[in-house]
Coordinates of C-alpha atoms in Angstrom, one line a residue:
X4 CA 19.5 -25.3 74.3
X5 CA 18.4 -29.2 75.3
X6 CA 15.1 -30.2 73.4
X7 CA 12.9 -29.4 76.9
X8 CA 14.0 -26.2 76.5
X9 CA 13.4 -25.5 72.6
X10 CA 10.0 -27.3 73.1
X11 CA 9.0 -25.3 76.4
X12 CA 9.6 -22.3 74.2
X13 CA 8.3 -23.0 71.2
X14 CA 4.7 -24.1 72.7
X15 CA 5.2 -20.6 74.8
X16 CA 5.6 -19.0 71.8
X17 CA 2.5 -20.8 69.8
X18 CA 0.7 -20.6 73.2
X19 CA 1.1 -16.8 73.6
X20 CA 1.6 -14.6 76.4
X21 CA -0.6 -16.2 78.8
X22 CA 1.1 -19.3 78.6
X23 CA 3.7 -20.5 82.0
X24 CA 7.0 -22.0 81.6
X25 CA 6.9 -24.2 84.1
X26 CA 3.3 -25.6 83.0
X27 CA 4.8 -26.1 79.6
X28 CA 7.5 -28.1 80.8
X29 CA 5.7 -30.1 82.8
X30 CA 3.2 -30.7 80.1
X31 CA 5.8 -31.9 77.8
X32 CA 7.2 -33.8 80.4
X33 CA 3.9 -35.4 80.9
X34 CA 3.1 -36.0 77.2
X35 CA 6.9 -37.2 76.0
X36 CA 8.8 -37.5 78.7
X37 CA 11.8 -40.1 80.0
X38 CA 10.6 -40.1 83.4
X39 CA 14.5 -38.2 84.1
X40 CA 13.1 -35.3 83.5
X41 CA 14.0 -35.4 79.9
X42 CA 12.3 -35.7 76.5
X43 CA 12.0 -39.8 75.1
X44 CA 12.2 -38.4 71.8
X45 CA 13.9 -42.0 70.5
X46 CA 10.6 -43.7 71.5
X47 CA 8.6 -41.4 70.3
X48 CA 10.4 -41.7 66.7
X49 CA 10.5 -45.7 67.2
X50 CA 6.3 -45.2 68.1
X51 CA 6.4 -43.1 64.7
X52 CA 8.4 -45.5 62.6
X53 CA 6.4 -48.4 63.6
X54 CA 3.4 -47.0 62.1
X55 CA 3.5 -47.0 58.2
X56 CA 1.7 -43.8 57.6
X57 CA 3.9 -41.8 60.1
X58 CA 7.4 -43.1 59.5
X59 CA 7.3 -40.6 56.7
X60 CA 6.6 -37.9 58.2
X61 CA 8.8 -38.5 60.7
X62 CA 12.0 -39.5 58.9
X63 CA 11.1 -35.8 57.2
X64 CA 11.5 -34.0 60.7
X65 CA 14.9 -36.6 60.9
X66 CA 16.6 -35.6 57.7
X67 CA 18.0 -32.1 56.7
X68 CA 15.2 -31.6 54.4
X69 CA 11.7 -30.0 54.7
X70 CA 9.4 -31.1 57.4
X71 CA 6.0 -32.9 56.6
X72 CA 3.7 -31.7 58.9
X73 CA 1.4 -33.7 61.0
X74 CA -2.2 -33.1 61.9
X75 CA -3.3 -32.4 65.2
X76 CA -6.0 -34.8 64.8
X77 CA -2.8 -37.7 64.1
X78 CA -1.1 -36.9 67.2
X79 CA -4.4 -36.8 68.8
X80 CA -4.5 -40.5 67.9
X81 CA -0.5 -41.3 68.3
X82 CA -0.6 -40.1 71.9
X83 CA -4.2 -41.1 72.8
X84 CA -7.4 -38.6 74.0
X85 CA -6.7 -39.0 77.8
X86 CA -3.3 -37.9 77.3
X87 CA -3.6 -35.3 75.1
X88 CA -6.4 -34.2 77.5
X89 CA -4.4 -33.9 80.3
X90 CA -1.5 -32.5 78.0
X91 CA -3.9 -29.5 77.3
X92 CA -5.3 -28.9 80.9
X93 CA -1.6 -28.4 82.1
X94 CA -1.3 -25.9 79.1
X95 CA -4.7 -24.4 80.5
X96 CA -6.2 -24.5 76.9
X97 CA -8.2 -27.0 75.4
X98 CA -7.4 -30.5 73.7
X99 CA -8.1 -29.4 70.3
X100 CA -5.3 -26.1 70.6
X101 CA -3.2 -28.1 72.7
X102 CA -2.9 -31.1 69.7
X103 CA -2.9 -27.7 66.9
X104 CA 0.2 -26.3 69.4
X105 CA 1.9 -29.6 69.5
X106 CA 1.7 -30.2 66.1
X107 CA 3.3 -27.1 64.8
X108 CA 6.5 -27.7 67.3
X109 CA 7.4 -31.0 67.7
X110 CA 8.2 -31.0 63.8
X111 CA 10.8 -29.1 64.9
X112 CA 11.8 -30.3 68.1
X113 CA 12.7 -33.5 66.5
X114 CA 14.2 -31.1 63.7
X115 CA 16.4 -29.1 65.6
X116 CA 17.2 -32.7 67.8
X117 CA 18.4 -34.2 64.9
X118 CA 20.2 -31.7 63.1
X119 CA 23.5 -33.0 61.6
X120 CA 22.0 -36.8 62.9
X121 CA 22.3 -36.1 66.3
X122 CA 19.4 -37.9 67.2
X123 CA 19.9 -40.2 64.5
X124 CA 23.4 -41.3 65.8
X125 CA 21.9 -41.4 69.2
X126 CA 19.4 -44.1 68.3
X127 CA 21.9 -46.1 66.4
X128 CA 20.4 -44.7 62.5
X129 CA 17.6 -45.9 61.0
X130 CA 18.2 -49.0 61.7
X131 CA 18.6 -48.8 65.4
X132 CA 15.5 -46.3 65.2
X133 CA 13.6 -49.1 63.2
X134 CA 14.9 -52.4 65.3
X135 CA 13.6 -50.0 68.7
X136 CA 10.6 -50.1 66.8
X137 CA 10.4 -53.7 66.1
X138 CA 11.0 -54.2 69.7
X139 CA 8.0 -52.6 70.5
X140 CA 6.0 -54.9 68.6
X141 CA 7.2 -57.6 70.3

């Protein structure tokens, strides 16, 4: 299963039995997409990284461990209000259970993404996750 997938079914899951597939994908297409009709889940890390207080949480979701959670009120703030507005009106919910949805799955998107190092491997490590960061700065 690609990451759209596990994501569209995971937020269907949190959502419940109201929730649409096709809404969900598009949502998370919206939110965190590549514009391919995949899932930038690199930049999304690189975002991550590049802000001291998330890097560690993130690198959790990376590594085999145990994943730190995030607060829906941090990913309110990574991905901005109008976004995570618009996020939740696709979902048909409101921005508050939207960013409380999102922040129970995409721990394990990225999880389940990087499982083994997949995604790790795919970004060049850490240090190709942390020099995408860098560029971001710049």
């Amino acid at each position: 299963m690609d990451l759209m997938q596990l994501g569209t079914q995971l937020l269907s899951d949190q959502l419940g039995s109201g929730a649409n597939g096709e809404s969900i994908t598009s949502a998370i297409s919206n939110l965190m997409g590549d514009g391919q009709g995949g899932l930038d889940i690199t930049g999304l890390v690189s975002q991550m990284n590049s802000n001291g207080d998330l890097a560690g949480i993130v690198n959790s979701w990376l590594g085999d461990g145990s994943n730190t959670p995030i607060s829906a009120e941090t990913l309110q703030g990574l991905f901005g209000a109008d976004k995570m507005q618009q996020f939740a009106t696709q979902l048909g919910t409101d921005s508050g259970s939207a960013a409380n949805s999102l922040a129970e799955v995409l721990p394990k998107m990225i999880d389940s993404g990087s499982s083994g190092g997949s995604l790790l491997d795919s970004a060049g490590g850490v240090e190709g996750l942390l020099g995408a960061a860098k560029s971001l700065l710049s």
